[in-house]
Tab-separated table of C-alpha atoms and ligand atoms in Angstrom:
chain	number	residue	atom	x	y	z
T	7	UNK	CA	-16.394	-19.739	-18.276
T	8	UNK	CA	-14.858	-20.456	-14.874
T	9	UNK	CA	-11.603	-18.604	-14.384
T	10	UNK	CA	-8.423	-20.219	-13.033
T	11	UNK	CA	-8.053	-19.810	-9.270
T	12	UNK	CA	-5.752	-17.103	-7.951
T	13	UNK	CA	-3.524	-17.928	-4.985
T	14	UNK	CA	-3.382	-15.079	-2.485
T	15	UNK	CA	-0.891	-15.075	0.385
T	16	UNK	CA	-1.588	-12.859	3.385
T	17	UNK	CA	1.124	-12.380	5.998
T	18	UNK	CA	0.186	-11.317	9.497
T	19	UNK	CA	-3.075	-13.143	8.862
T	20	UNK	CA	-4.023	-13.314	12.537
T	21	UNK	CA	-3.613	-9.572	13.029
T	22	UNK	CA	-6.311	-6.933	12.969
T	23	UNK	CA	-5.879	-6.000	9.294
T	24	UNK	CA	-5.823	-9.707	8.432
T	25	UNK	CA	-9.178	-10.147	10.137
T	26	UNK	CA	-10.700	-7.285	8.147
T	27	UNK	CA	-9.082	-8.388	4.887
T	28	UNK	CA	-9.436	-12.144	4.531
T	29	UNK	CA	-13.228	-12.280	4.354
T	30	UNK	CA	-13.315	-9.657	1.630
T	31	UNK	CA	-10.690	-11.498	-0.402
T	32	UNK	CA	-12.586	-14.774	-0.034
T	33	UNK	CA	-15.829	-13.109	-1.103
T	34	UNK	CA	-14.300	-12.074	-4.419
T	35	UNK	CA	-13.652	-8.377	-3.854
T	36	UNK	CA	-9.875	-8.501	-4.422
T	37	UNK	CA	-9.789	-9.697	-8.014
T	38	UNK	CA	-13.382	-9.939	-9.164
T	39	UNK	CA	-16.634	-11.824	-8.594
T	40	UNK	CA	-15.821	-14.701	-10.959
T	41	UNK	CA	-12.279	-15.606	-9.885
T	42	UNK	CA	-11.860	-18.483	-7.418
T	43	UNK	CA	-9.422	-17.864	-4.562
T	44	UNK	CA	-6.947	-20.090	-2.754
T	45	UNK	CA	-5.741	-18.518	0.485
T	46	UNK	CA	-2.358	-18.968	2.125
T	47	UNK	CA	-2.006	-17.525	5.598
T	48	UNK	CA	1.490	-16.844	6.949
T	49	UNK	CA	1.967	-16.193	10.644
T	50	UNK	CA	4.651	-16.484	13.268
T	51	UNK	CA	4.454	-19.789	15.198
T	52	UNK	CA	2.800	-18.194	18.266
T	53	UNK	CA	-0.050	-16.820	16.129
T	54	UNK	CA	-0.719	-19.865	13.941
T	55	UNK	CA	-3.491	-21.048	16.271
T	56	UNK	CA	-5.268	-17.694	16.005
T	57	UNK	CA	-4.934	-17.861	12.201
T	58	UNK	CA	-6.502	-21.318	12.363
T	59	UNK	CA	-9.438	-19.773	14.201
T	60	UNK	CA	-9.865	-17.187	11.437
T	61	UNK	CA	-9.709	-19.982	8.876
T	62	UNK	CA	-12.516	-21.796	10.736
T	63	UNK	CA	-14.614	-18.655	10.411
T	64	UNK	CA	-13.782	-18.380	6.722
T	65	UNK	CA	-14.989	-21.965	6.297
T	66	UNK	CA	-18.148	-21.055	8.152
T	67	UNK	CA	-18.944	-18.369	5.587
T	68	UNK	CA	-19.192	-21.000	2.804
T	69	UNK	CA	-17.833	-18.498	0.283
T	70	UNK	CA	-18.572	-19.918	-3.186
T	71	UNK	CA	-15.229	-18.666	-4.566
T	72	UNK	CA	-12.988	-19.948	-1.770
T	73	UNK	CA	-11.231	-23.119	-2.894
T	74	UNK	CA	-8.957	-23.728	0.099
T	75	UNK	CA	-6.984	-22.266	2.976
T	76	UNK	CA	-3.423	-23.245	3.933
T	77	UNK	CA	-1.852	-21.946	7.124
T	78	UNK	CA	1.881	-21.963	7.698
T	79	UNK	CA	4.739	-20.308	9.579
T	80	UNK	CA	7.170	-20.995	6.728
T	81	UNK	CA	7.590	-18.232	4.112
T	82	UNK	CA	8.724	-20.696	1.410
T	83	UNK	CA	5.502	-22.670	1.768
T	84	UNK	CA	3.424	-19.498	2.007
T	85	UNK	CA	4.702	-17.965	-1.240
T	86	UNK	CA	5.077	-21.124	-3.320
T	87	UNK	CA	3.109	-20.490	-6.516
T	88	UNK	CA	1.451	-17.365	-5.141
T	89	UNK	CA	-0.083	-14.846	-7.557
T	90	UNK	CA	-0.837	-12.056	-5.085
T	91	UNK	CA	1.225	-11.491	-1.946
T	92	UNK	CA	-0.136	-9.099	0.663
T	93	UNK	CA	2.655	-8.415	3.136
T	94	UNK	CA	0.773	-7.131	6.151
T	95	UNK	CA	2.655	-8.625	9.113
T	96	UNK	CA	5.403	-6.349	10.382
T	97	UNK	CA	7.206	-5.493	13.571
T	98	UNK	CA	5.502	-2.515	15.215
T	99	UNK	CA	7.587	0.136	16.933
T	100	UNK	CA	7.596	-0.473	20.672
T	101	UNK	CA	8.652	1.730	23.562
T	102	UNK	CA	12.289	2.740	23.504
T	103	UNK	CA	12.788	1.469	19.951
T	104	UNK	CA	14.712	3.769	17.614
T	105	UNK	CA	13.855	4.044	13.919
T	106	UNK	CA	17.034	2.084	13.086
T	107	UNK	CA	15.944	-0.755	15.401
T	108	UNK	CA	12.555	-0.817	13.684
T	109	UNK	CA	14.109	-0.995	10.224
T	110	UNK	CA	16.444	-3.772	11.358
T	111	UNK	CA	13.622	-5.796	12.930
T	112	UNK	CA	11.565	-5.447	9.764
T	113	UNK	CA	14.572	-6.395	7.665
T	114	UNK	CA	14.442	-9.714	9.506
T	115	UNK	CA	10.901	-10.178	8.162
T	116	UNK	CA	10.978	-8.684	4.654
T	117	UNK	CA	14.370	-10.084	3.547
T	118	UNK	CA	13.358	-13.753	3.959
T	119	UNK	CA	9.924	-13.010	2.520
T	120	UNK	CA	11.520	-11.385	-0.565
T	121	UNK	CA	13.782	-14.418	-0.920
T	122	UNK	CA	10.842	-16.789	-0.632
T	123	UNK	CA	8.887	-14.831	-3.270
T	124	UNK	CA	11.935	-14.987	-5.515
T	125	UNK	CA	12.282	-18.714	-4.984
T	126	UNK	CA	8.750	-19.879	-5.551
T	127	UNK	CA	6.099	-17.312	-6.450
T	128	UNK	CA	4.166	-17.540	-9.721
T	129	UNK	CA	5.617	-15.717	-12.732
T	130	UNK	CA	2.848	-13.123	-12.582
T	131	UNK	CA	3.217	-12.437	-8.839
T	132	UNK	CA	2.105	-9.024	-7.588
T	133	UNK	CA	3.288	-7.873	-4.170
T	134	UNK	CA	1.662	-5.226	-2.003
T	135	UNK	CA	3.442	-4.219	1.204
T	136	UNK	CA	1.142	-2.856	3.896
T	137	UNK	CA	3.316	-3.429	6.992
T	138	UNK	CA	5.140	-0.299	8.104
T	139	UNK	CA	7.424	1.340	7.198
T	140	UNK	CA	5.709	0.128	4.023
T	141	UNK	CA	7.829	1.806	1.332
T	142	UNK	CA	11.140	0.703	2.791
T	143	UNK	CA	9.877	-2.761	3.708
T	144	UNK	CA	8.848	-3.121	0.053
T	145	UNK	CA	12.324	-1.990	-0.989
T	146	UNK	CA	13.918	-4.635	1.240
T	147	UNK	CA	11.688	-7.423	-0.120
T	148	UNK	CA	12.275	-6.301	-3.703
T	149	UNK	CA	16.046	-6.204	-3.196
T	150	UNK	CA	15.955	-9.896	-2.285
T	151	UNK	CA	13.883	-10.959	-5.270
T	152	UNK	CA	16.235	-10.287	-8.202
T	153	UNK	CA	14.388	-12.680	-10.531
T	154	UNK	CA	11.037	-10.930	-10.101
T	155	UNK	CA	10.524	-7.736	-12.144
T	156	UNK	CA	10.992	-4.834	-9.704
T	157	UNK	CA	7.695	-3.253	-10.794
T	158	UNK	CA	5.816	-6.122	-9.144
T	159	UNK	CA	6.732	-4.766	-5.696
T	160	UNK	CA	4.491	-1.983	-4.466
T	161	UNK	CA	3.741	-0.213	-1.180
T	162	UNK	CA	0.337	0.914	-0.015
T	163	UNK	CA	-0.590	4.597	-0.137
T	164	UNK	CA	-4.157	3.934	-1.285
T	165	UNK	CA	-5.393	4.488	2.267
T	166	UNK	CA	-3.847	7.971	2.192
T	167	UNK	CA	-5.452	8.517	-1.227
T	168	UNK	CA	-8.868	7.468	0.067
T	169	UNK	CA	-8.477	9.648	3.152
T	170	UNK	CA	-7.649	12.629	0.946
T	171	UNK	CA	-10.686	11.957	-1.284
T	172	UNK	CA	-13.050	12.089	1.678
T	173	UNK	CA	-11.464	15.178	3.261
T	174	UNK	CA	-11.808	17.070	-0.024
T	175	UNK	CA	-15.316	15.761	-0.751
T	176	UNK	CA	-16.501	16.869	2.694
T	177	UNK	CA	-14.913	20.306	2.266
T	178	UNK	CA	-16.532	20.918	-1.122
T	179	UNK	CA	-19.810	19.144	-0.362
T	180	UNK	CA	-19.393	16.795	-3.312
T	181	UNK	CA	-19.329	13.003	-3.677
T	182	UNK	CA	-15.962	11.249	-3.634
T	183	UNK	CA	-16.805	10.033	-7.130
T	184	UNK	CA	-16.858	13.655	-8.318
T	185	UNK	CA	-13.109	13.914	-7.618
T	186	UNK	CA	-10.612	12.825	-10.247
T	187	UNK	CA	-6.815	12.805	-10.467
T	188	UNK	CA	-5.950	13.219	-6.826
T	189	UNK	CA	-2.460	11.995	-5.935
T	190	UNK	CA	-0.306	11.098	-2.960
T	191	UNK	CA	3.426	11.597	-3.441
T	192	UNK	CA	6.324	10.181	-1.414
T	193	UNK	CA	6.362	8.088	1.728
T	194	UNK	CA	3.487	6.501	3.663
T	195	UNK	CA	4.362	8.650	6.645
T	196	UNK	CA	3.606	12.082	8.030
T	197	UNK	CA	5.813	13.625	5.296
T	198	UNK	CA	3.583	12.390	2.457
T	199	UNK	CA	2.208	15.010	0.080
T	200	UNK	CA	-1.466	14.835	-0.942
T	201	UNK	CA	-1.645	16.899	-4.137
T	202	UNK	CA	-4.733	18.910	-5.104
T	203	UNK	CA	-3.033	20.900	-7.854
T	204	UNK	CA	-3.853	18.273	-10.466
T	205	UNK	CA	-7.015	16.952	-8.839
T	206	UNK	CA	-10.227	17.922	-10.608
T	207	UNK	CA	-13.722	18.478	-9.279
T	208	UNK	CA	-16.385	19.248	-11.867
T	209	UNK	CA	-13.622	19.583	-14.452
T	210	UNK	CA	-11.874	22.382	-12.499
T	211	UNK	CA	-8.670	22.165	-10.475
T	212	UNK	CA	-9.463	21.321	-6.852
T	213	UNK	CA	-6.736	23.538	-5.366
T	214	UNK	CA	-8.473	26.554	-6.947
T	215	UNK	CA	-11.746	25.676	-5.224
T	216	UNK	CA	-10.406	25.741	-1.650
T	217	UNK	CA	-8.619	28.388	0.398
T	218	UNK	CA	-4.853	28.110	0.293
T	219	UNK	CA	-4.734	28.209	4.113
T	220	UNK	CA	-7.140	25.245	4.343
T	221	UNK	CA	-5.104	23.276	1.854
T	222	UNK	CA	-1.788	24.016	3.600
T	223	UNK	CA	-2.803	24.058	7.275
T	224	UNK	CA	-5.718	21.637	7.438
T	225	UNK	CA	-5.993	19.327	4.456
T	226	UNK	CA	-2.351	18.257	4.130
T	227	UNK	CA	-1.709	17.687	7.869
T	228	UNK	CA	-5.085	15.983	8.395
T	229	UNK	CA	-4.392	13.455	5.655
T	230	UNK	CA	-0.727	12.994	6.561
T	231	UNK	CA	-1.401	12.513	10.268
T	232	UNK	CA	-4.635	10.559	9.965
T	233	UNK	CA	-2.970	7.282	10.914
T	234	UNK	CA	-1.824	8.767	14.219
T	235	UNK	CA	-5.272	10.313	14.815
T	236	UNK	CA	-6.906	6.898	14.340
T	237	UNK	CA	-4.460	5.325	16.798
T	238	UNK	CA	-5.235	8.088	19.287
T	239	UNK	CA	-9.004	7.608	18.900
T	240	UNK	CA	-9.255	3.807	18.646
T	241	UNK	CA	-6.260	2.827	20.738
T	242	UNK	CA	-5.196	0.700	17.780
T	243	UNK	CA	-4.076	1.494	14.263
T	244	UNK	CA	-6.470	1.587	11.353
T	245	UNK	CA	-7.535	-1.886	10.295
T	246	UNK	CA	-10.784	-2.008	8.301
T	247	UNK	CA	-9.846	1.070	6.283
T	248	UNK	CA	-6.351	-0.331	5.691
T	249	UNK	CA	-7.831	-3.643	4.551
T	250	UNK	CA	-10.240	-1.744	2.293
T	251	UNK	CA	-7.347	0.163	0.737
T	252	UNK	CA	-5.413	-3.065	0.137
T	253	UNK	CA	-8.462	-4.468	-1.682
T	254	UNK	CA	-8.730	-1.257	-3.741
T	255	UNK	CA	-5.008	-1.295	-4.598
T	256	UNK	CA	-4.949	-4.852	-5.933
T	257	UNK	CA	-8.349	-4.590	-7.615
T	258	UNK	CA	-7.204	-1.490	-9.503
T	259	UNK	CA	-3.838	-3.067	-10.376
T	260	UNK	CA	-5.542	-6.089	-11.912
T	261	UNK	CA	-8.631	-4.433	-13.404
T	262	UNK	CA	-7.314	-0.959	-14.355
T	263	UNK	CA	-8.068	2.672	-13.558
T	264	UNK	CA	-11.055	4.426	-15.109
T	265	UNK	CA	-10.483	6.477	-18.250
T	266	UNK	CA	-9.600	10.064	-17.316
T	267	UNK	CA	-8.613	9.223	-13.749
T	268	UNK	CA	-5.678	7.906	-11.828
T	269	UNK	CA	-4.858	6.644	-8.354
T	270	UNK	CA	-1.901	6.568	-5.953
T	271	UNK	CA	0.509	3.722	-5.260
T	272	UNK	CA	4.027	3.285	-3.970
T	273	UNK	CA	5.913	2.001	-7.013
T	274	UNK	CA	9.568	1.673	-7.997
T	275	UNK	CA	10.749	5.027	-9.289
T	276	UNK	CA	12.168	5.223	-12.795
T	277	UNK	CA	13.583	8.661	-11.967
T	278	UNK	CA	10.355	10.483	-12.896
T	279	UNK	CA	9.837	13.884	-11.234
T	280	UNK	CA	13.371	13.779	-9.805
T	281	UNK	CA	12.569	10.865	-7.468
T	282	UNK	CA	15.792	8.804	-7.329
T	283	UNK	CA	15.591	5.650	-9.405
T	284	UNK	CA	14.858	2.488	-7.465
T	285	UNK	CA	13.144	4.134	-4.482
T	286	UNK	CA	9.632	2.898	-3.782
T	287	UNK	CA	7.720	6.165	-3.658
T	288	UNK	CA	4.078	7.062	-4.070
T	289	UNK	CA	3.160	8.642	-7.408
T	290	UNK	CA	0.025	9.321	-9.389
T	291	UNK	CA	-0.370	6.103	-11.376
T	292	UNK	CA	-2.684	4.616	-13.940
T	293	UNK	CA	-3.216	0.870	-14.181
T	294	UNK	CA	-3.378	-0.547	-17.691
T	295	UNK	CA	-3.074	-4.121	-18.936
T	296	UNK	CA	-2.342	-5.289	-15.408
T	297	UNK	CA	0.531	-2.836	-14.843
T	298	UNK	CA	0.923	0.406	-12.938
T	299	UNK	CA	2.437	3.280	-14.924
T	300	UNK	CA	3.578	6.572	-13.395
T	301	UNK	CA	1.571	9.466	-14.861
T	302	UNK	CA	4.009	11.579	-16.875
T	303	UNK	CA	4.309	15.234	-17.793
T	304	UNK	CA	2.654	16.935	-14.806
T	305	UNK	CA	3.783	20.475	-13.958
T	306	UNK	CA	5.045	20.638	-10.400
T	307	UNK	CA	5.027	24.131	-8.866
T	308	UNK	CA	7.297	25.326	-6.075
T	309	UNK	CA	4.765	24.554	-3.307
T	310	UNK	CA	4.417	20.940	-4.433
T	311	UNK	CA	8.120	20.541	-5.245
T	312	UNK	CA	9.163	21.455	-1.724
T	313	UNK	CA	6.763	18.929	-0.215
T	314	UNK	CA	7.523	16.097	-2.635
T	315	UNK	CA	11.252	16.628	-2.025
T	316	UNK	CA	10.798	16.513	1.762
T	317	UNK	CA	9.011	13.168	1.626
T	318	UNK	CA	11.377	11.710	-0.973
T	319	UNK	CA	14.353	12.819	1.151
T	320	UNK	CA	12.909	10.817	4.017
T	321	UNK	CA	12.747	7.774	1.728
T	322	UNK	CA	16.376	8.351	0.718
T	323	UNK	CA	17.343	8.442	4.404
T	324	UNK	CA	15.437	5.210	5.075
T	325	UNK	CA	17.205	3.578	2.125
T	326	UNK	CA	20.581	4.754	3.493
T	327	UNK	CA	19.707	3.314	6.910
T	328	UNK	CA	18.814	-0.120	5.517
T	329	UNK	CA	21.880	-0.013	3.238
T	330	UNK	CA	24.046	0.437	6.309
T	331	UNK	CA	22.352	-2.620	7.806
T	332	UNK	CA	23.148	-4.583	4.635
T	333	UNK	CA	19.438	-5.069	3.887
T	334	UNK	CA	19.442	-3.637	0.357
K	26	NAD	N1	0.293	1.214	4.636
K	26	NAD	C1	-0.769	1.554	5.357
K	26	NAD	O1	-1.573	2.392	4.935
K	26	NAD	C2	-1.033	0.933	6.710
K	26	NAD	C3	-2.239	1.218	7.362
K	26	NAD	C4	-2.494	0.620	8.591
K	26	NAD	C5	-1.562	-0.228	9.160
K	26	NAD	N2	-0.392	-0.466	8.518
K	26	NAD	C6	0.604	-1.380	9.077
K	26	NAD	O2	0.191	-2.741	8.839
K	26	NAD	C7	0.834	-3.590	9.754
K	26	NAD	C8	-0.143	-4.587	10.350
K	26	NAD	O3	-1.101	-3.912	11.118
K	26	NAD	P1	-2.105	-4.720	12.077
K	26	NAD	O4	-2.939	-3.696	12.727
K	26	NAD	O5	-2.745	-5.835	11.344
K	26	NAD	O6	-1.076	-5.299	13.139
K	26	NAD	P2	-1.293	-6.504	14.161
K	26	NAD	O7	-0.206	-6.358	15.162
K	26	NAD	O8	-2.716	-6.607	14.578
K	26	NAD	O9	-0.996	-7.782	13.270
K	26	NAD	C9	0.263	-8.047	12.727
K	26	NAD	C10	0.385	-9.550	12.583
K	26	NAD	O10	1.597	-9.806	11.898
K	26	NAD	C11	2.131	-10.992	12.434
K	26	NAD	N3	3.544	-11.103	12.088
K	26	NAD	C12	4.605	-10.509	12.679
K	26	NAD	N4	5.739	-10.919	12.101
K	26	NAD	C13	5.393	-11.759	11.111
K	26	NAD	C14	6.125	-12.519	10.166
K	26	NAD	N5	7.453	-12.493	10.133
K	26	NAD	N6	5.444	-13.289	9.295
K	26	NAD	C15	4.108	-13.353	9.334
K	26	NAD	N7	3.350	-12.678	10.217
K	26	NAD	C16	3.997	-11.881	11.080
K	26	NAD	C17	1.846	-10.886	13.936
K	26	NAD	O11	1.903	-12.145	14.576
K	26	NAD	C18	0.447	-10.283	13.932
K	26	NAD	O12	-0.557	-11.283	13.958
K	26	NAD	C19	1.511	-2.666	10.769
K	26	NAD	O13	2.876	-2.547	10.404
K	26	NAD	C20	0.798	-1.347	10.561
K	26	NAD	O14	1.604	-0.256	10.964
K	26	NAD	C21	-0.125	0.089	7.308
K	27	LMR	O1	0.136	1.865	11.788
K	27	LMR	C1	0.367	3.095	11.698
K	27	LMR	O2	1.388	3.633	12.182
K	27	LMR	C2	-0.620	3.988	11.006
K	27	LMR	C3	-1.012	3.465	9.655
K	27	LMR	O3	0.073	3.373	8.793
K	27	LMR	C4	-2.087	4.342	9.063
K	27	LMR	O4	-1.799	5.128	8.148
K	27	LMR	O5	-3.234	4.241	9.516
C-alpha cells in the first residue's frame, strides 16, 4: 500500500549541509523506502536562487518518491503543514563576534521559525535543530511553539555519537556495529561528554577494554573537538557527515532503536540525571513508538558526573544568556 507523503522542511537549503542532505531525503533515506516526500526549502532571499538550482538538480534525479519541491523565504509558508522540520540554516560566528552576539543573531532566526512551526506545522511535527549552537537554538524555537509538545524539539548530537563509534571501533579493531549503548551527554560543543562506561563491546563494558589515559586524554577530546579538526582540515565545517547524522537522527526517531541498544539525541530534559528540567541536553535515548525516551537508571560515577555537569553547566549559561535577551 502506498503511504501518505511526508512533508519535510529544510532550512538553509542552499548551504553545504543542505546540498548533502536534500538528495538523501528525496531518495527515501530519511523516513523509509516506501514513503513519498514533499520538500520545502527555506532560505534567505539572497540564497533563494541557489536553492532553486539545487531543486533543478533534485528534479534531474527523477527520484520516484519525490512528489514536489517548494522554495520560499517565508517561514510561515515553509512550515505550513510540515511533518519533519530540519533547522539547518543558522548564523555562523564571524570575526569579532562574541558568544552573546551569536546567540542574539540566532535568536532572530529560531524565534520566528518556532513561531511559524507553532502556527502551521502538522500535529505530528518533529523538529531537529542542526544549526549551531544547536541545543540553545532548539530551546529558543521550542520556547516560541507553546502549542507543540516540547518533546518534538530536538538538537543534533548524532554526529558526535557516530564520531565516537568510529574512534572506539578503530581503537579496539572491531566493527562499529559491534558497539552498543554508547552515549553523548550534554551540549553539542567541546564540553560534550562521550560516555564509554555504559557502552558495550562483545557484551563487556567498553571503558574496561581501553586504557584510562586513552579514554581521558585521546578519546574524549578527539570526539569533542572533531568539529574544529574538520574545519581546520577542510577549511569548512563538516557537511556530508552532518547531513548523514541528521538522516540517522530522524530515521531512528521514526523507526525506533534496535532492541538492546540506544543512541544519543539532544532532547528536553525531564530532570533525569540532575540535568535541569527544560534544558535541551544530549542523553542516551531509545526511540519507541515514534518517541525518544531518556534511558533511565544508569549509574554515573564521579568521572562521568564531573564531565556531564561541566557540559550541562554550559547549557545553563547559554539559557541564562538567551533569557537575558528575552529569547526564552
Ligand atoms: N549539530 C551538528 O552536529 C552540526 C554539524 C555541522 C554543522 N552544524 C551547523 O549547521 C549549520 C549549517 O552549516 P552549513 O555548513 O550548511 O552552513 P552554510 O553556511 O553552508 O549554510 C547555511 C545556510 O543557511 C542559510 N540561512 C541563514 N539564515 C537563514 C534563515 N533565517 N532561514 C533560512 N536559511 C538561512 C544561509 O543562507 C546558508 O545558505 C551551521 O550552524 C553549522 O555550525 C551543526
Ligand atoms: O560548525 C561547527 O562549528 C562544527 C560542527 O558543529 C561539527 O561538529 O562538525
